[in-house]
XYZ file of C-alpha atoms in Angstrom:
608
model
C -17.379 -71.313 -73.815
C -19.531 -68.455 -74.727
C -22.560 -70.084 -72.940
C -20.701 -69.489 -69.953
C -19.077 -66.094 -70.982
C -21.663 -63.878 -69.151
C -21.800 -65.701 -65.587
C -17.579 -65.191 -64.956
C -18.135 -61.606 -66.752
C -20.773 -60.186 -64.378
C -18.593 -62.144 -61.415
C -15.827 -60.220 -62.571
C -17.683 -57.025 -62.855
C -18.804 -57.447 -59.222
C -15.277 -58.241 -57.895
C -14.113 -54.660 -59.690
C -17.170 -53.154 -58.249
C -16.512 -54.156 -54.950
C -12.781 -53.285 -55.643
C -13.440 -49.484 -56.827
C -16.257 -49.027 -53.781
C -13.633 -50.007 -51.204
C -10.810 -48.195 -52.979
C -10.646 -45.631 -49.219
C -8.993 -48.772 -47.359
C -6.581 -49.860 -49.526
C -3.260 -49.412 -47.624
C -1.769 -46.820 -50.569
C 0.478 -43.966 -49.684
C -0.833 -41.643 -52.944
C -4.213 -39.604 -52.313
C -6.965 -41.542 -54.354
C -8.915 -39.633 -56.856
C -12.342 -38.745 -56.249
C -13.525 -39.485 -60.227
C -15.340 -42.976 -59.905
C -13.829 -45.810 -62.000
C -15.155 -47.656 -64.890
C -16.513 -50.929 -64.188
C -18.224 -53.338 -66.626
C -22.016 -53.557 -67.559
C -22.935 -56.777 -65.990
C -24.964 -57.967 -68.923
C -22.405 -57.905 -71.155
C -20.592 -60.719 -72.700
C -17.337 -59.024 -72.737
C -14.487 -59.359 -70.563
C -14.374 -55.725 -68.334
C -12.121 -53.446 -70.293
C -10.447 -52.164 -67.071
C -9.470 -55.325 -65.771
C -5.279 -54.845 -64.954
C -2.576 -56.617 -62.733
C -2.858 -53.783 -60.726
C -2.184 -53.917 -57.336
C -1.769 -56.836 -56.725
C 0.117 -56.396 -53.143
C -2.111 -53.691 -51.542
C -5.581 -54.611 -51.926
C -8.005 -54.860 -50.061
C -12.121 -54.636 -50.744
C -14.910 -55.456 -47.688
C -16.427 -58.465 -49.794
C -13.824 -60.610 -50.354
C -10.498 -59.725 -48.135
C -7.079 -58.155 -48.656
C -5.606 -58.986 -51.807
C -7.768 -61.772 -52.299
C -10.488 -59.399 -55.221
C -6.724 -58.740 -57.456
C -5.872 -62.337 -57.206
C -9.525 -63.929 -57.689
C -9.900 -61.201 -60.692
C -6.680 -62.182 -62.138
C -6.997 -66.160 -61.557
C -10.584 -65.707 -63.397
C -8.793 -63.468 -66.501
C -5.940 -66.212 -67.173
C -8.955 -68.703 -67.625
C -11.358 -67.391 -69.662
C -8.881 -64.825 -71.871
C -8.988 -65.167 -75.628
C -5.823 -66.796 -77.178
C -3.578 -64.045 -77.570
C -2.060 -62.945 -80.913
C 1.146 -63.736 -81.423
C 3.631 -60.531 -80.417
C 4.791 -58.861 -82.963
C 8.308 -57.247 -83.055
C 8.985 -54.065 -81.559
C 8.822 -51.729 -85.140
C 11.914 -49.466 -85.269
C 12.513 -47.310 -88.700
C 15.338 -44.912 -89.259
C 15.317 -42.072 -91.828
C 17.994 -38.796 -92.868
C 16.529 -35.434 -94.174
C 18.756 -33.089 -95.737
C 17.622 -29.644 -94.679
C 19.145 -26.204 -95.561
C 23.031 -25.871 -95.698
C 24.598 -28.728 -94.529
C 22.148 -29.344 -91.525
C 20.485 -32.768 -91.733
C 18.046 -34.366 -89.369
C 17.868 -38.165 -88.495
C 15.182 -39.441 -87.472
C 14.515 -42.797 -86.094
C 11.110 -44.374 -83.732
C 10.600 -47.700 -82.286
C 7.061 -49.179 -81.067
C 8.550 -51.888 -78.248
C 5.223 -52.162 -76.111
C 7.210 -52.776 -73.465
C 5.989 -53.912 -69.795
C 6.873 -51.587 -67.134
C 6.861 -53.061 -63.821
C 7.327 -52.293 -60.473
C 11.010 -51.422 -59.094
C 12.214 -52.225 -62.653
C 13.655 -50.809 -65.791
C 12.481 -50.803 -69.042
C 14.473 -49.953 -72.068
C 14.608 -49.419 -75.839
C 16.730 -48.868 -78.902
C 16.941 -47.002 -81.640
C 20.120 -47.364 -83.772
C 21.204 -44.145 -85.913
C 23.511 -44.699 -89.027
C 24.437 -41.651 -89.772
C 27.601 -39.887 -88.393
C 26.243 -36.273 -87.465
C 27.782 -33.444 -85.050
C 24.850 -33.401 -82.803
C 22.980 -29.718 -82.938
C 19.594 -30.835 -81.708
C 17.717 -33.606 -80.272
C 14.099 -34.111 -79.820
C 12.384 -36.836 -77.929
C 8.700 -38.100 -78.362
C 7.836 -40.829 -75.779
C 4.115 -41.979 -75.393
C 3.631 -44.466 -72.291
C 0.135 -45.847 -70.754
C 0.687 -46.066 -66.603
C -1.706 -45.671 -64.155
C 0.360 -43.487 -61.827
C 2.862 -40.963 -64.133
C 4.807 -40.069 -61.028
C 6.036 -43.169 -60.737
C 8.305 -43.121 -63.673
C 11.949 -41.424 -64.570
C 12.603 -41.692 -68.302
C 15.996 -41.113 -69.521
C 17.775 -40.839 -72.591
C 21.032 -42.371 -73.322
C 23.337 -41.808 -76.085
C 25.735 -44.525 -77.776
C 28.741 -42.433 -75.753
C 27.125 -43.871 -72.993
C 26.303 -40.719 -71.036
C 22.381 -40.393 -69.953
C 20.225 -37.756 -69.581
C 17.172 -37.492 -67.354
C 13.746 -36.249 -69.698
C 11.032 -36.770 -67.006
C 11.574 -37.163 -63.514
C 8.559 -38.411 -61.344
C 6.077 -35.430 -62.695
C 2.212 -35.608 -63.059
C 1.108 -37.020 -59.961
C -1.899 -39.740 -61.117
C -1.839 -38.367 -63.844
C -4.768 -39.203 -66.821
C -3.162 -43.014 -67.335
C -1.030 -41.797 -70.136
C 2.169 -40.199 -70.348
C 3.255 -38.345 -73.334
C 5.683 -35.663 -73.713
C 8.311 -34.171 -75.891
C 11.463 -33.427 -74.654
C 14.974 -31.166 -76.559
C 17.911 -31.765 -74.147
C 20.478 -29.632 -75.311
C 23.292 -31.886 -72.850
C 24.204 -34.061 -76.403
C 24.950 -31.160 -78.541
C 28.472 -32.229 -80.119
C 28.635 -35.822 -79.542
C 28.315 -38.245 -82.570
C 24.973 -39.488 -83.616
C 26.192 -42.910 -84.816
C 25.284 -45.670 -82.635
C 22.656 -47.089 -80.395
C 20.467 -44.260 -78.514
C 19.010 -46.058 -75.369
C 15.339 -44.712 -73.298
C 15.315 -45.796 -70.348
C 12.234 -46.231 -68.505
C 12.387 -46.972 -64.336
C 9.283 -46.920 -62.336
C 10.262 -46.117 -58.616
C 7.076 -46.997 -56.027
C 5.037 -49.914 -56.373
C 1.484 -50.518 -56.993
C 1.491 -49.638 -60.564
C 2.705 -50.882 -64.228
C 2.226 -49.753 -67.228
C 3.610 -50.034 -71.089
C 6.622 -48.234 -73.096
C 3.693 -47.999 -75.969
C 6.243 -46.090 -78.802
C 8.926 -43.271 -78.899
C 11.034 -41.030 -81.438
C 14.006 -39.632 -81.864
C 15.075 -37.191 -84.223
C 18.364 -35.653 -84.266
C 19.900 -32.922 -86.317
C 23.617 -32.229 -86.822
C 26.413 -31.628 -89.203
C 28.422 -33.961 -91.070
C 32.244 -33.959 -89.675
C 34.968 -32.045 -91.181
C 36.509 -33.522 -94.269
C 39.569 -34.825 -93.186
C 42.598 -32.534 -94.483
C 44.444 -34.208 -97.944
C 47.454 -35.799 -97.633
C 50.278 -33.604 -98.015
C 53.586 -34.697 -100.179
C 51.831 -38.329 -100.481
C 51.125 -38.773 -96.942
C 48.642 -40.186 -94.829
C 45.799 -38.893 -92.472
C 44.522 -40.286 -89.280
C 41.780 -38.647 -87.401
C 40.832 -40.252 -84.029
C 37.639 -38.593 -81.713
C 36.926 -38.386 -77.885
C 34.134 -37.356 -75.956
C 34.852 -37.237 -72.479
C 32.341 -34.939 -71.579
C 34.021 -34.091 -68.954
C 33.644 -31.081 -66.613
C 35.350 -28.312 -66.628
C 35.524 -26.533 -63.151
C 36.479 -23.522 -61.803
C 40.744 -23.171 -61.226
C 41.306 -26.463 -62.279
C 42.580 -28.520 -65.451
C 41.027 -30.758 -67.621
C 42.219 -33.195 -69.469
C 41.218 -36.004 -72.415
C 43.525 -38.286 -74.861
C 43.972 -39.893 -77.787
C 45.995 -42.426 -78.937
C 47.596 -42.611 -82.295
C 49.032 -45.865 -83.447
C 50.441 -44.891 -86.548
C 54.185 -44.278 -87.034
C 54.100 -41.383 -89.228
C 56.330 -37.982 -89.613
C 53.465 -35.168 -88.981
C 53.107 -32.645 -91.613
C 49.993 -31.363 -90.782
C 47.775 -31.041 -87.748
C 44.477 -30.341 -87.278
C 41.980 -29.973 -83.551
C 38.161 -29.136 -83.540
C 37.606 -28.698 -80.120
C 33.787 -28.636 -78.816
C 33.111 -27.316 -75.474
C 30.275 -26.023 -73.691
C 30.892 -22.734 -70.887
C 29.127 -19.947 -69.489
C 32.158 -17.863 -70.339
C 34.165 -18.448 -73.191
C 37.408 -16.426 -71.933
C 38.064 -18.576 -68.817
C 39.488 -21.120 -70.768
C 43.138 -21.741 -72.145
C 42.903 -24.816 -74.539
C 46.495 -26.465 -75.280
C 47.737 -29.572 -77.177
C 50.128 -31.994 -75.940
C 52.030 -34.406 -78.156
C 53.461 -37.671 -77.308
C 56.714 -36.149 -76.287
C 55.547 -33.795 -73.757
C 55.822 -30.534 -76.084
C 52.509 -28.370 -75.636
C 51.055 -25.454 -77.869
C 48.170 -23.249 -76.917
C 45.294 -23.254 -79.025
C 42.663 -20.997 -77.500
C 44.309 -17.801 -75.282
C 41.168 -16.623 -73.058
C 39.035 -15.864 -75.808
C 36.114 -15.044 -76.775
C 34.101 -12.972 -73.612
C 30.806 -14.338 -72.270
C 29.992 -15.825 -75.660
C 27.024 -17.534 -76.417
C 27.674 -20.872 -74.272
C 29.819 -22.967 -76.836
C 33.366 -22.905 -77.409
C 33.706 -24.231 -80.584
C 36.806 -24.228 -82.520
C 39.464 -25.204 -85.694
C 43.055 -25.235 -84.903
C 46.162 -25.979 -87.393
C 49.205 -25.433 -85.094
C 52.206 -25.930 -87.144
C 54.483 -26.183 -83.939
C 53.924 -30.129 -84.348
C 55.061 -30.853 -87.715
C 58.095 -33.470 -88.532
C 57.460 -34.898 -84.821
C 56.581 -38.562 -84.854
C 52.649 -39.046 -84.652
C 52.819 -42.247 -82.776
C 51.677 -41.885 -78.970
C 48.919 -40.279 -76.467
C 48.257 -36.439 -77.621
C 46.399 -34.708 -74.884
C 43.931 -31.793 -74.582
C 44.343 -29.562 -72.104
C 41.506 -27.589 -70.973
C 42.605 -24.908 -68.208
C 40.137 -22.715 -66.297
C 41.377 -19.530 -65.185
C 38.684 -18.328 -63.585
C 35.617 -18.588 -60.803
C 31.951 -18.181 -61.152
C 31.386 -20.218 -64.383
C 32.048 -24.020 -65.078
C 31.484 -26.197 -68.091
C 31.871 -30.036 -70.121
C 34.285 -30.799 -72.489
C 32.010 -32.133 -74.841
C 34.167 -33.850 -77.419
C 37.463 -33.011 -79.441
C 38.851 -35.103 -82.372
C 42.782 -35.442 -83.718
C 43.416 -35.597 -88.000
C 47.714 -35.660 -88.085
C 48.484 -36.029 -91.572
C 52.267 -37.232 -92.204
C 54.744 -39.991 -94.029
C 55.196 -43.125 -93.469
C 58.907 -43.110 -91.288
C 61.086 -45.540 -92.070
C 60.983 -48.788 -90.319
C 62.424 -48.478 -86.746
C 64.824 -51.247 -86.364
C 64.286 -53.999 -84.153
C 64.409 -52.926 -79.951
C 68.021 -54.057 -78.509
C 66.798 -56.891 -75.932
C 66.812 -54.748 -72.482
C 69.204 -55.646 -69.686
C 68.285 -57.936 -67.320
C 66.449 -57.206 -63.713
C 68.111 -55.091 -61.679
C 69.865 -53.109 -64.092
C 70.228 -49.585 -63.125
C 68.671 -48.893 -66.820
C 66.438 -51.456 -67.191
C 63.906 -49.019 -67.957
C 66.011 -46.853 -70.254
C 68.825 -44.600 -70.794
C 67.471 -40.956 -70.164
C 69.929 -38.735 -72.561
C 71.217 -41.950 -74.463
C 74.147 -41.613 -73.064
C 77.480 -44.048 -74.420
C 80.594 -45.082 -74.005
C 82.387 -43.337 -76.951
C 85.339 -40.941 -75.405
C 84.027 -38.220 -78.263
C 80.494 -37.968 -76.457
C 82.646 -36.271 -73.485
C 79.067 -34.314 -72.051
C 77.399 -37.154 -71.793
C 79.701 -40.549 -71.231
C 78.638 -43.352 -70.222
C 80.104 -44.383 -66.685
C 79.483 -48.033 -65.519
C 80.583 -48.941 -62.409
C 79.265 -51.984 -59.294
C 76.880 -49.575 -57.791
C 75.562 -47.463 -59.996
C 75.402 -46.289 -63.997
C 76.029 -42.480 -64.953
C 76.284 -40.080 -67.831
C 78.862 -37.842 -66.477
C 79.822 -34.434 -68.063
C 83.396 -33.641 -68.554
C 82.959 -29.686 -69.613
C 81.056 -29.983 -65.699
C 83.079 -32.362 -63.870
C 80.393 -33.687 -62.462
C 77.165 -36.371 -63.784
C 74.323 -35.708 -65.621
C 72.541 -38.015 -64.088
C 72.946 -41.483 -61.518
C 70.869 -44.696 -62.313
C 70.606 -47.416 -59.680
C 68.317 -50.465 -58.604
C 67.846 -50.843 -54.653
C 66.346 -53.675 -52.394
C 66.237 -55.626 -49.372
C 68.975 -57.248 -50.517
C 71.178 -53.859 -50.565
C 70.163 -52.593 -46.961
C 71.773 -54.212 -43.987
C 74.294 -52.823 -40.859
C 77.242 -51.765 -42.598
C 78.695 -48.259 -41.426
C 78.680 -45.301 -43.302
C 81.962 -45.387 -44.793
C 83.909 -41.961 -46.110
C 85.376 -39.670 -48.738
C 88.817 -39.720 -48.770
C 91.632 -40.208 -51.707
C 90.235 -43.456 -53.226
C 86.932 -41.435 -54.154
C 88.586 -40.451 -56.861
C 87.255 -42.174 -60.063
C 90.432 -43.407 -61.733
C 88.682 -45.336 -64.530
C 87.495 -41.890 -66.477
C 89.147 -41.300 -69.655
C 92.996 -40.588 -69.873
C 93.399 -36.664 -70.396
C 90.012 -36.222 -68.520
C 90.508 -33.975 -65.032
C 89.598 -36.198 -62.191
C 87.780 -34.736 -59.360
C 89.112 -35.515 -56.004
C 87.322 -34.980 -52.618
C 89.581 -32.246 -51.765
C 88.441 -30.017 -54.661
C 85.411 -29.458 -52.373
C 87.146 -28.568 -49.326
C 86.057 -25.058 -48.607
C 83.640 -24.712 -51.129
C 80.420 -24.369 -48.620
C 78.719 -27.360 -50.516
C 77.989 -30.556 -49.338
C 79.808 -33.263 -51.312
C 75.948 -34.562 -52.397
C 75.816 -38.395 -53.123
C 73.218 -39.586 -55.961
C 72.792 -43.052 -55.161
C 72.860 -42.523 -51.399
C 75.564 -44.402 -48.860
C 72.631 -45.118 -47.002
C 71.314 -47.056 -49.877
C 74.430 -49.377 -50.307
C 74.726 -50.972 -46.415
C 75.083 -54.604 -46.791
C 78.665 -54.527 -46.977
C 81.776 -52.527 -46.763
C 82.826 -52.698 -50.134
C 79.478 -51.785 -51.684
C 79.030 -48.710 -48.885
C 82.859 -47.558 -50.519
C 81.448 -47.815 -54.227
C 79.197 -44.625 -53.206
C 81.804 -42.086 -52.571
C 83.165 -42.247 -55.866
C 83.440 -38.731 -57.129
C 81.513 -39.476 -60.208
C 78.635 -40.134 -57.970
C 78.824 -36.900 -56.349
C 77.423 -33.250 -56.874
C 78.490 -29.723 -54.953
C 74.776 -29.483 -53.130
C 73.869 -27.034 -51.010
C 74.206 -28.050 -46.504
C 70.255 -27.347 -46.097
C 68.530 -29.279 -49.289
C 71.144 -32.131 -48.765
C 70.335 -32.606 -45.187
C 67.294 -31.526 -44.657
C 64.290 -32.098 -47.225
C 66.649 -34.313 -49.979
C 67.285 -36.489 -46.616
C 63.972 -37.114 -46.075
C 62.890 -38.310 -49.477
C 65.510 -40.790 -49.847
C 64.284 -42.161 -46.083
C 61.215 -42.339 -47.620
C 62.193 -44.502 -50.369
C 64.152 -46.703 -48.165
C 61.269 -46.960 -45.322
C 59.091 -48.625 -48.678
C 61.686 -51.080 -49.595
C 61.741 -52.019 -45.900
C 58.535 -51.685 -44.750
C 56.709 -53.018 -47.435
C 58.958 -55.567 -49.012
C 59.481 -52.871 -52.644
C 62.186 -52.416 -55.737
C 63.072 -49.445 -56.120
C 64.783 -47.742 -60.045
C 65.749 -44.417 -59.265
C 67.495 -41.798 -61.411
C 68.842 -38.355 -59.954
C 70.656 -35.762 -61.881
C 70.911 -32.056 -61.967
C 70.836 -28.870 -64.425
C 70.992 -25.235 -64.156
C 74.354 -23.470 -63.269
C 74.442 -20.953 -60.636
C 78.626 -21.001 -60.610
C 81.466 -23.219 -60.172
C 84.253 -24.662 -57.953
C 87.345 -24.107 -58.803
C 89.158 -26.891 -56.378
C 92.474 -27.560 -55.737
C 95.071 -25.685 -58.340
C 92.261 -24.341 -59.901
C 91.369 -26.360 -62.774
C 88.545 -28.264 -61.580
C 86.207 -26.196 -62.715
C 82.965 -28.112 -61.088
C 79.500 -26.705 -61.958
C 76.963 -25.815 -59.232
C 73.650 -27.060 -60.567
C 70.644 -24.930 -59.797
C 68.061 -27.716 -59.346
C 68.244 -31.140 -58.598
C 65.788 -34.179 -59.068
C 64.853 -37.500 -59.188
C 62.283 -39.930 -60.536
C 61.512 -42.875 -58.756
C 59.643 -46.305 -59.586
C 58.788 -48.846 -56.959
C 57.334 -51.972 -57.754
C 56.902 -54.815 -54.969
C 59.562 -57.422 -55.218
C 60.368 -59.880 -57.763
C 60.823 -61.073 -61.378
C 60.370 -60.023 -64.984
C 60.229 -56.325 -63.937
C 59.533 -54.967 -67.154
C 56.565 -56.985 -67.440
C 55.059 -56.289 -64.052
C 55.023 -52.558 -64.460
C 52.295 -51.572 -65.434
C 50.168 -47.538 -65.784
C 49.376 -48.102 -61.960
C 53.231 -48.452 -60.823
C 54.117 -45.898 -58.111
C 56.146 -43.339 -59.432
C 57.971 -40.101 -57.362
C 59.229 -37.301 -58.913
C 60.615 -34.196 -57.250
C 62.844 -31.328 -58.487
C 64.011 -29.347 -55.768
C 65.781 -26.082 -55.501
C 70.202 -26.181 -54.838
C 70.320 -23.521 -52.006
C 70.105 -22.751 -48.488
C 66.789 -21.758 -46.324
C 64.914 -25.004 -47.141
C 66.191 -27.249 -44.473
C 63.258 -27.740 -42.576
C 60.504 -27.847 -45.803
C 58.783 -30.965 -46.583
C 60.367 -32.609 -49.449
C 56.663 -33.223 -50.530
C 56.507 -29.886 -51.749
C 58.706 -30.387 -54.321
C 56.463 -33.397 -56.147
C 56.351 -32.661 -59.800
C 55.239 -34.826 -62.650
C 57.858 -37.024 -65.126
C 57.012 -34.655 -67.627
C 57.573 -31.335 -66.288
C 61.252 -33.368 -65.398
C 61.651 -34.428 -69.152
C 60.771 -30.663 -70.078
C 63.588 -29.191 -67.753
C 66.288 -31.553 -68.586
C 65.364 -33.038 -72.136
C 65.928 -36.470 -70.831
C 62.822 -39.014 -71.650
C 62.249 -42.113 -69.178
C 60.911 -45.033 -69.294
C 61.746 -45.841 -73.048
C 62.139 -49.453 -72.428
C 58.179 -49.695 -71.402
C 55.188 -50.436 -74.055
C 54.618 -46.598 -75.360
C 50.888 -46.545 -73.527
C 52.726 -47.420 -70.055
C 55.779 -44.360 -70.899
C 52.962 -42.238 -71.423
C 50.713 -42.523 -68.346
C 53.379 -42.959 -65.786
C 55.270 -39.267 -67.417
C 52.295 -38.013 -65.917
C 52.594 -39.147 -62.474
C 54.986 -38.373 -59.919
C 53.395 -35.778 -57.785
């Protein structure tokens, strides 16, 4: 073979020759550089050290033809190369180095001589180990290409969020590309995992090698968890969103705890990044809906990070067991900023076992989903007594004379032609307790409220004797002419226009609370409350079986709570959307207790 060696060699040399001299015709976009190549010495038995599968779709030389001197060249190469070595694995090390304090710096590099082609990306790993608060990062990438400004290089952390290091710099560039890089956009998150670069050349023409790179990263060691308290427990669960926080607007990241304990201690370190520390109002939610501040607008310009320790004590004895939120408010324009990452330690006892769930009613039920204030059928629980009747389930209130709250189920098969029927002296609800005062429709007479239905008449028109079950008093409130017939109207046309239109179920539940005065009726004694507000939450679900099952954190839910008076006939009932939650905070009732605890906790937060 080497007897032959220096005839292909100088016919290579020739071919680059040719392909360097004739360099001006090439069809490239980029401006050539006027610095001759290097081509071989003809003489020489060595294969020409330039020789590269470069451009292999946009040459062109006088002597042989377009694209034909890249493809000859490269034919010629594949014959006459030495037997490669065999490829040896990409070397990655990892090392930790204490340094003052409690400061340490990782370190970790990986040699993946990687090929970086054309329209493609090219990527490599380094795992870290160690579980650091990120402080600092520093990136060392070294990569041969024959056009630099062909390449973004990225970093990407084991979070999964990526940061751009280079971005199409350096024009031709000197064949290498080497540069350090400190991006401060990972300061907070955890070091532990697999940190990603990500190579992508963007034009054509050229290709080049991911030759090595390092990483080194310097951080703190979390917070020791708190001790148990009284022979407790402690769970400690992280998040980084690193989300944005924006001007006027709320933001918001969970974290689920899955173990039933009684909290006696709770502890938030909160890491946030913002041009002005005292926009922000940072609050805790816990799985019930009840929500301490943590951070009041403090702090002034600061120094960029928002970095802080709470203990609120608010939370203790509440069960653990649920989503607990951040809440990250900004008050503020001008300034906007990430919510890096926040983790949860709740430190508690075990509570005792929870005894098995009674098996739910069936589909259909008005409280298939739950019973809001746990309301029952025990004459002694007078405020909140369980009423069951065809058409609907209530708690009703004795001290009010009026429900709580109305529970139904409504579809297609409800809604048909049946007349609107009327109040008269068999709306009286003779099945209450004996002793209890029973409203009759004539304790409204006069009273300048509408006699407000709950589960609507409109609701119940498939036959006469359903339509009657809806002007039972224990369905009714006093509510005032213009939120009865004007926006409360609407809404409940709205529900029914889904169950017709579309073919949905619908579980509502409407109550009232508040007390802006009373009715005293006929002889006196009635003694009916005038609720302030009224509401309702609404679920629909497209019709069919095993209900329970097929709802789901993406159900539809409504929620409204609407003002009792007059001077809103003619508002959109829209206005009134609130979430479950601001409902369960108003009333103390909590839905949706029959649904997995994940499900009850996103679908408290819809509504609007």
């Amino acid at each position: 073979m080497s007897r032959i060696g220096n005839p292909f060699a100088a016919l290579i040399s020739r071919l680059q020759r040719a392909r360097v001299e004739d360099q001006s015709i090439a069809p490239r976009a980029r401006t050539q550089s006027a610095t001759p190549q290097p081509v071989a010495d003809e003489t020489t038995n060595q294969r020409p050290a330039a020789f590269r599968p470069v451009s292999l779709d946009a040459a062109h030389t006088a002597r042989v033809g377009f694209n034909q001197a890249d493809r000859l060249r490269a034919n010629l190469s594949a014959m006459f190369r030495p037997t490669a070595a065999p490829a040896m694995p990409a070397a990655v090390t990892t090392a930790a180095t204490t340094t003052a304090g409690a400061t340490q710096t990782v370190t970790g590099s990986a040699a993946p001589n990687a090929a970086i082609r054309d329209f493609q990306a090219t990527t490599s790993s380094i795992a870290i180990n160690d579980d650091l608060k990120t402080t600092g990062v520093r990136v060392d990438v070294n990569i041969a290409h024959s056009y630099a400004s062909d390449l973004v290089v990225k970093l990407r952390s084991p979070e999964g969020r990526e940061v751009v290091l280079r971005n199409r710099e350096g024009g031709r560039g000197t064949g290498t590309v080497s540069f350090t890089a400190n991006p401060a956009d990972f300061n907070g998150v955890s070091t532990k995992g697999n940190w990603t670069l990500v190579v992508e050349d963007r034009a054509g023409g050229d290709i080049g090698t991911l030759r090595n790179w390092s990483l080194a990263l310097t951080g703190t060691r979390p917070a020791t968890e708190p001790p148990p308290v009284n022979g407790g427990r402690t769970v400690t669960q992280t998040a980084t969103p690193n989300a944005a926080i924006r001007d006027l607007q709320t933001t918001t990241s969970t974290i689920a705890i899955q173990d039933d304990l009684k909290a006696t201690n709770v502890r938030v370190d909160v890491n946030i990044a913002h041009t002005y520390a005292s926009d922000l109002v940072v609050k805790l939610r816990s799985p019930q809906g009840q929500e301490v501040t943590l951070r009041n607008r403090e702090g002034g310009r600061g120094n960029g990070t928002v970095s802080f320790t709470a203990n609120p004590s608010d939370f203790n004895g509440i069960d653990a067991k649920g989503e607990w939120t951040l809440i990250v408010e900004d008050r503020e324009r001008a300034d906007v900023g990430t919510l890096r990452s926040w983790s949860l330690s709740v430190t508690g006892t075990e509570r005792a076992p929870v005894p098995p769930r009674p098996t739910p009613p069936p589909d259909n039920s008005p409280l298939l989903l739950g019973n809001p204030s746990n309301a029952t059928t025990d004459v002694r629980n007078e405020n909140n007594y369980l009423v069951v009747r065809d058409q609907f389930t209530a708690s009703y209130s004795r001290a009010d004379a009026k429900p709580n709250w109305v529970a139904w189920h409504t579809d297609q098969s409800h809604l048909g032609r049946e007349a609107r029927g009327k109040f008269d002296e068999n709306s009286t609800d003779n099945q209450l307790p004996e002793g209890w005062r029973r409203i009759t429709t004539f304790d409204y007479t006069g009273s300048g409220y509408d006699r407000g239905h709950h589960l609507p008449s409109a609701d119940r028109t498939a036959s006469r004797e359903a339509n009657n079950g809806t002007f039972l008093m224990t369905n009714v409130i006093p509510q005032a002419p213009d939120n009865n017939q004007g926006p409360w109207e609407r809404m409940e046309r709205y529900v029914r226009d889904q169950i017709r239109q579309n073919d949905m179920e619908a579980y509502t539940v409407m109550g009232s609370y508040g007390e802006i005065g009373r009715i005293p009726g006929q002889g006196g004694d009635a003694n009916i409350a005038i609720p302030d507000r009224v509401w309702k939450v609404v679920i629909l679900i497209p019709r069919g079986d095993n209900d329970l099952e097929r709802i789901n954190r993406d159900t539809q839910v409504i929620a409204v709570d609407m003002p009792n008076r007059q001077g809103i006939r003619n508002e959109n009932w829209e206005n009134y959307r609130v979430s479950v939650t601001d409902i369960e905070r108003a009333t103390g009732h909590q839905f949706f207790t029959n649904l997995p605890p994940d499900v009850q906790a996103a679908l408290r937060e819809k509504g609007r």
